[in-house]
Short mmCIF file of C-alpha atoms and ligand atoms in Angstrom, two decimals:
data_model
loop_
_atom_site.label_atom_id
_atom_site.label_comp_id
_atom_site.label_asym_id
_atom_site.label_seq_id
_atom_site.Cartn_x
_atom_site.Cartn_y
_atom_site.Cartn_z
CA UNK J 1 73.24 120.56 91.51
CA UNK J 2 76.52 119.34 91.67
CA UNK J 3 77.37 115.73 90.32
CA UNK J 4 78.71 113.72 93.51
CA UNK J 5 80.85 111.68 90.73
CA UNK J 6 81.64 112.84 87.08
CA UNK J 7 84.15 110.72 84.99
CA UNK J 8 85.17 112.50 81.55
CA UNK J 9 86.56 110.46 79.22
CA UNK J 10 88.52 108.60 81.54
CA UNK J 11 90.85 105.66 80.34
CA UNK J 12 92.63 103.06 82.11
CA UNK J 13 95.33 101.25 80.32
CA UNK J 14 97.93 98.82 82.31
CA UNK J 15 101.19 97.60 80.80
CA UNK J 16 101.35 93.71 80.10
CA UNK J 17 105.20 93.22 78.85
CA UNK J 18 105.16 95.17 76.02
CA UNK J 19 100.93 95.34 75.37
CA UNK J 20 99.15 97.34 76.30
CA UNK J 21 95.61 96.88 77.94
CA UNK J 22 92.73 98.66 78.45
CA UNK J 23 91.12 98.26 80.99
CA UNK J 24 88.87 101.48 80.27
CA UNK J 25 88.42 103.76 77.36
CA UNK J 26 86.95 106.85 77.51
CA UNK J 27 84.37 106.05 79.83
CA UNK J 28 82.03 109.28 80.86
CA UNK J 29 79.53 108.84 83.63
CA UNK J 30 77.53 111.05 85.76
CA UNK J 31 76.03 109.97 89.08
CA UNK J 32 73.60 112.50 90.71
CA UNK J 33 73.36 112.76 94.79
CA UNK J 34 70.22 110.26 95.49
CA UNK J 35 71.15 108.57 92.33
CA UNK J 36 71.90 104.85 92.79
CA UNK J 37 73.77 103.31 89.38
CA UNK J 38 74.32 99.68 88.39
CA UNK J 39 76.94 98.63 86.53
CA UNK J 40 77.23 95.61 84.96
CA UNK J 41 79.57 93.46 82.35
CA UNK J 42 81.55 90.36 81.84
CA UNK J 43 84.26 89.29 83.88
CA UNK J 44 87.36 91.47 83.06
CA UNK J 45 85.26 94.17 80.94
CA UNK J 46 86.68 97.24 83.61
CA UNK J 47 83.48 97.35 86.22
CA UNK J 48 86.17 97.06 88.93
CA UNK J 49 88.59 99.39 87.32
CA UNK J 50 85.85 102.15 86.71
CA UNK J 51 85.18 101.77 90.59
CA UNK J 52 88.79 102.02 91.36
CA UNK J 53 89.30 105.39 89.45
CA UNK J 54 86.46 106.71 90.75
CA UNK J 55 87.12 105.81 94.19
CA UNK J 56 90.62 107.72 93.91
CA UNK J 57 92.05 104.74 94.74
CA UNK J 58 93.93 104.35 91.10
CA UNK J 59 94.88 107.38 88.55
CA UNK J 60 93.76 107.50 85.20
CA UNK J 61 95.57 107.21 82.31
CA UNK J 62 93.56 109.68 80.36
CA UNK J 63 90.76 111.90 81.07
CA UNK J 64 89.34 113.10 84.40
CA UNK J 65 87.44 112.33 87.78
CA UNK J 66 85.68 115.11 89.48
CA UNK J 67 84.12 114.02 92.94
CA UNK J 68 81.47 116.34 94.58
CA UNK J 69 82.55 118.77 91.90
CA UNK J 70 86.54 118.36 92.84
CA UNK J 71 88.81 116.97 89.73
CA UNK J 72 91.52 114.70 91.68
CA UNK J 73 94.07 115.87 89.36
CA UNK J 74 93.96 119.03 90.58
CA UNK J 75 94.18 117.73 94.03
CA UNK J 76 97.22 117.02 96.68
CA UNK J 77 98.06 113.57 98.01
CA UNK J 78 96.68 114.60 101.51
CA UNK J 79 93.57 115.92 99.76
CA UNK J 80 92.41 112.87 97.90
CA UNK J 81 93.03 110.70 100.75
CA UNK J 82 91.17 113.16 102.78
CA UNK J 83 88.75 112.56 100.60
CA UNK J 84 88.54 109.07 100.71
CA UNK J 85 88.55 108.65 104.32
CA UNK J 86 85.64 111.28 103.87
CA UNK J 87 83.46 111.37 101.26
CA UNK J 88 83.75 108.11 99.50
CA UNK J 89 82.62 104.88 101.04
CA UNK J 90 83.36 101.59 99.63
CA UNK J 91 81.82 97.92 100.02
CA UNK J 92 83.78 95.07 98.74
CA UNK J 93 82.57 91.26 97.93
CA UNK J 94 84.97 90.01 100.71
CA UNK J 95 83.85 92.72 103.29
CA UNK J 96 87.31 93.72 104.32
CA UNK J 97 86.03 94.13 108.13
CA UNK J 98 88.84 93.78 110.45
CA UNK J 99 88.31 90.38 111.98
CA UNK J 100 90.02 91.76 115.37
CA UNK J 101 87.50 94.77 116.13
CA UNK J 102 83.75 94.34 116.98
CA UNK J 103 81.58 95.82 114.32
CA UNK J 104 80.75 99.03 116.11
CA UNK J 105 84.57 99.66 116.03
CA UNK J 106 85.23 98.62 112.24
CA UNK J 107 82.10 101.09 111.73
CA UNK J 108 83.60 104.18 113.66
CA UNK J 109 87.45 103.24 112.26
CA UNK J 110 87.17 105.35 109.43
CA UNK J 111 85.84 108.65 111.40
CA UNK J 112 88.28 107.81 114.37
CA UNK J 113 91.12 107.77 111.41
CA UNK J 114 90.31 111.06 110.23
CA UNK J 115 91.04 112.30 113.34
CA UNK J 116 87.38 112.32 115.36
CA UNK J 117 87.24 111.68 118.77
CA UNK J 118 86.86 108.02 119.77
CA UNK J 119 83.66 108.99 121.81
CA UNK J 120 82.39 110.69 118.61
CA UNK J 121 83.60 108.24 115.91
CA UNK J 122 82.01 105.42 118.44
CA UNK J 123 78.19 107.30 118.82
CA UNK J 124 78.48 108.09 114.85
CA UNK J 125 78.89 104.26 113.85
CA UNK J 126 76.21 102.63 116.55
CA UNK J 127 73.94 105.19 115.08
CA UNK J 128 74.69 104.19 111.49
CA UNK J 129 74.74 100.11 112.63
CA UNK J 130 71.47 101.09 114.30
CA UNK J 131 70.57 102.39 111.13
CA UNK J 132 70.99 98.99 108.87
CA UNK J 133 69.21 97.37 112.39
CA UNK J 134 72.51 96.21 113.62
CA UNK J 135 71.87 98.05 116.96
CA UNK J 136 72.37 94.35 118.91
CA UNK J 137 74.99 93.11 116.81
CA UNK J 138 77.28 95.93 117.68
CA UNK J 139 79.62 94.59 120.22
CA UNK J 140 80.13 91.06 117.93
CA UNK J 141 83.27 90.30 116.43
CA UNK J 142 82.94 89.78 112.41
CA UNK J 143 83.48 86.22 112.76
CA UNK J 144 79.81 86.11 115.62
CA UNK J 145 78.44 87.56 112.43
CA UNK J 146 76.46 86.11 109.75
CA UNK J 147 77.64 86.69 106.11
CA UNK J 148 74.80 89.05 105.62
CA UNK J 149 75.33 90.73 109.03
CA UNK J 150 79.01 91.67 107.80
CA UNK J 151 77.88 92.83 104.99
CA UNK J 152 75.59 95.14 106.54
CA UNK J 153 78.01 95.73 108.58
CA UNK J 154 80.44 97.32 105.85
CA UNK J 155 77.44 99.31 104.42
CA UNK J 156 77.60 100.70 107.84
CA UNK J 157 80.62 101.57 107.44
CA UNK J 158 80.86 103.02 103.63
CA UNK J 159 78.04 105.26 104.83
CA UNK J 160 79.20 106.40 108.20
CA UNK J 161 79.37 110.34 108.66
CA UNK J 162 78.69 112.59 105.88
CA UNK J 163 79.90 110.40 102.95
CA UNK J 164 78.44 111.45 99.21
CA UNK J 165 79.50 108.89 97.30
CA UNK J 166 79.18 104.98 97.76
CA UNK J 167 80.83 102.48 95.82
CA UNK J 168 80.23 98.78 95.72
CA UNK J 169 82.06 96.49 93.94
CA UNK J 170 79.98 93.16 93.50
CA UNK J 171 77.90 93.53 97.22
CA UNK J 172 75.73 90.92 96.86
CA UNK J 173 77.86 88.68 94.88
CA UNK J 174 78.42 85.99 97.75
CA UNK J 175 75.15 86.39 99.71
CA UNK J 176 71.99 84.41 99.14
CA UNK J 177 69.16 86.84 97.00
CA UNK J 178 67.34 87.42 99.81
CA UNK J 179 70.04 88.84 101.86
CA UNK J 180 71.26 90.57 98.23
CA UNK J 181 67.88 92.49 98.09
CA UNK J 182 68.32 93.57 101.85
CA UNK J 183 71.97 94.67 100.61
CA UNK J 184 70.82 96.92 97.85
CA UNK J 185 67.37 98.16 99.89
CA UNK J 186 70.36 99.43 102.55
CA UNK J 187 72.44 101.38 100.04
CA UNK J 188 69.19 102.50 97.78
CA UNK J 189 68.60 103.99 101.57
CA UNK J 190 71.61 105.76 101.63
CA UNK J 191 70.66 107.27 98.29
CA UNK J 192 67.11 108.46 99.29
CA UNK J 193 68.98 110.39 101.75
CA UNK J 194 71.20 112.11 99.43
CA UNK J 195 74.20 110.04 98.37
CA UNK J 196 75.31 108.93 94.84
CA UNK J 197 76.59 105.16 94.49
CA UNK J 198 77.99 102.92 91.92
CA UNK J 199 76.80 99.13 91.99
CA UNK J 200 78.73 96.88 90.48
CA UNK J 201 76.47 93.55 90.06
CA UNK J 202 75.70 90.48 87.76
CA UNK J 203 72.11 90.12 89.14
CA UNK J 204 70.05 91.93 86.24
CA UNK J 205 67.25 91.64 89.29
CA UNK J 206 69.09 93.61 91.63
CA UNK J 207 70.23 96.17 89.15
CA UNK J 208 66.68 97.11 87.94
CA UNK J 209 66.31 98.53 91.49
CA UNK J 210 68.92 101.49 89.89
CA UNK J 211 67.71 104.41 88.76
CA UNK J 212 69.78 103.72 85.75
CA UNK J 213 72.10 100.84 84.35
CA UNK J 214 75.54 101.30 82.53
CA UNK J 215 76.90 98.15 80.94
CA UNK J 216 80.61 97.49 80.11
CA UNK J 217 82.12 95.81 77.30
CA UNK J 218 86.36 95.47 77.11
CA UNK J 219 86.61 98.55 79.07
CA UNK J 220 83.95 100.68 76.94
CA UNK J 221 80.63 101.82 77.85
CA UNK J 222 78.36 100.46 75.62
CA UNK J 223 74.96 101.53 76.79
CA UNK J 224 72.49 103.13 78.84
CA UNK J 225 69.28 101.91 80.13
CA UNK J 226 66.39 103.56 82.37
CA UNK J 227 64.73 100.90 83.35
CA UNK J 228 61.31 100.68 83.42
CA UNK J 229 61.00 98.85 86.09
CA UNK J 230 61.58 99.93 89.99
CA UNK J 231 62.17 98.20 93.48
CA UNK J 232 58.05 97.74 93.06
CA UNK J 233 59.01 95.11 90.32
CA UNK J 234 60.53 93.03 93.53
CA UNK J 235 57.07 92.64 95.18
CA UNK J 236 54.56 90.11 94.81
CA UNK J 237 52.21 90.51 91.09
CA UNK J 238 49.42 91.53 93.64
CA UNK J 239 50.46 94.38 95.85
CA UNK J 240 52.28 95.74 92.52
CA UNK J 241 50.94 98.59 91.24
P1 LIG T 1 86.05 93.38 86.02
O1 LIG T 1 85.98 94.00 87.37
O2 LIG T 1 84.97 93.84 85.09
O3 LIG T 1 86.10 91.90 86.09
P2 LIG T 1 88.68 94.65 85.89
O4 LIG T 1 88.39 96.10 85.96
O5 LIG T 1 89.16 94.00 87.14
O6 LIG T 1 87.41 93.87 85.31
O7 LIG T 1 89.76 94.40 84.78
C1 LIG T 1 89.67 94.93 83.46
C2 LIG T 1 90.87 94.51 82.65
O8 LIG T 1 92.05 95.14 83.15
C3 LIG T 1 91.15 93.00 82.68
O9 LIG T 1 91.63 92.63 81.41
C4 LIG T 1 92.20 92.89 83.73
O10 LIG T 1 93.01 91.76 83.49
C5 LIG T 1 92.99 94.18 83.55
N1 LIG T 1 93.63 94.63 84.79
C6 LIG T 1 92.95 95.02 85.92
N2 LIG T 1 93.83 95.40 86.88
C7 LIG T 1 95.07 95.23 86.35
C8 LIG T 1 96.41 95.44 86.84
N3 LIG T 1 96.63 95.91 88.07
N4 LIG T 1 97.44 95.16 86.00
C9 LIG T 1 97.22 94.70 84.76
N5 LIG T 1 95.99 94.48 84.23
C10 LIG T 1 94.93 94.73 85.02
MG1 LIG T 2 85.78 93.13 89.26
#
């Protein structure tokens, strides 16, 4: 089985006058399709930089990102942002939906931008809003939407067509935990049905729904956990089994 993300020894270092920093070092991570992993960290520790490499969105400094198999080194321009308009979804803490298209069309943007047709793109993102049971909410502009609503509403669209690999930087960091649970039952979703994501979260609750936890310490990985416990550890001490 092919990893749908594989970081080998990847470093991040940005310059800062004449220090350096490092944002990352050597950081090596394996996410399996239907795997769902939480990282977590102090503020400024890398969670957001190890996102950004693996995202394609940034290039290492050292080491190497293979998606779905692919290193992006070895990759053209046009390739990796083929790539990201493909195969990698991300959800930010601010949403990022466009605040002048309804929430079907922020959901089929990414599809219509890779070149689908608009009828296409358009049945492809009601079907994944239907999905996240946004089916009624699909014609709203982001700001008819509750906070929670948008941010189902950019799962929607991380998950939209035949992406592999979700990445969520801090999802449930503004919502209330009820709506934060919803959140991460949505992408743990995506995951049953085959893709690999990367949670970024400081909710040690919400993270013991991965199936495995990576913390981060100035820019090192620093340990491992399978936790013991599962999304049953959410329910109620009496229907738990
Ligand atoms: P986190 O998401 O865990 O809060 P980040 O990955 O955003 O941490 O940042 C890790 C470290 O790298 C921090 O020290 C931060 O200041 C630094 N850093 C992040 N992005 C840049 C950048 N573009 N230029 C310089 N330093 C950066
Ligand atoms: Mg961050």
């Amino acid at each position: 089985m092919t990893a749908v993300l594989e970081l080998r020894g990847v470093s991040k270092t940005y310059r800062d006058g004449a220090e350096a920093v490092y944002a990352l070092r050597e950081a090596d991570l394996t996410v399996e399709p239907g795997q769902m992993v939480a990282v977590m960290g102090p503020s400024g520790s890398g969670k957001s930089t190890l996102l950004t490499l693996a995202g394609a969105l940034e290039t290492p400094t050292g080491g190497e990102v293979l998606v779905a198999g692919r290193p992006l080194s070895s990759m053209s321009r046009d390739d990796r942002a083929r790539l990201r308009r493909r195969v990698i979804g991300y959800v930010f803490q601010d949403f990022n939906l466009l605040p002048g298209l309804t929430a079907a069309e922020n959901v089929a943007l990414p599809l219509e931008l890779d070149g689908l047709p608009a009828g296409k793109a358009r049945a492809a993102g009601l079907d994944a809003l239907a999905q996240l049971g946004l089916a009624d909410r699909a014609s709203r502009f982001p700001d008819q939407l509750s906070g929670g609503e948008r941010q189902r509403v950019a799962i929607a669209r991380a998950v939209v067509g035949e992406r592999r690999l979700v990445l969520a930087d801090e999802p449930t960091g503004a919502l209330d935990s009820a709506t934060g649970e919803s959140v991460m039952r949505l992408i743990l979703t995506a995951c049953r049905a085959g893709v690999g994501a990367v949670v970024v979260t400081h909710d040690a609750q919400l993270a013991s729904w991965a199936d495995r936890i990576v913390f981060i310490r100035d820019g090192s990985i620093v340990d491992r956990t399978t936790p013991r416990t599962g999304p049953e550890s959410l329910l109620p001490e009496e229907t738990a089994r």
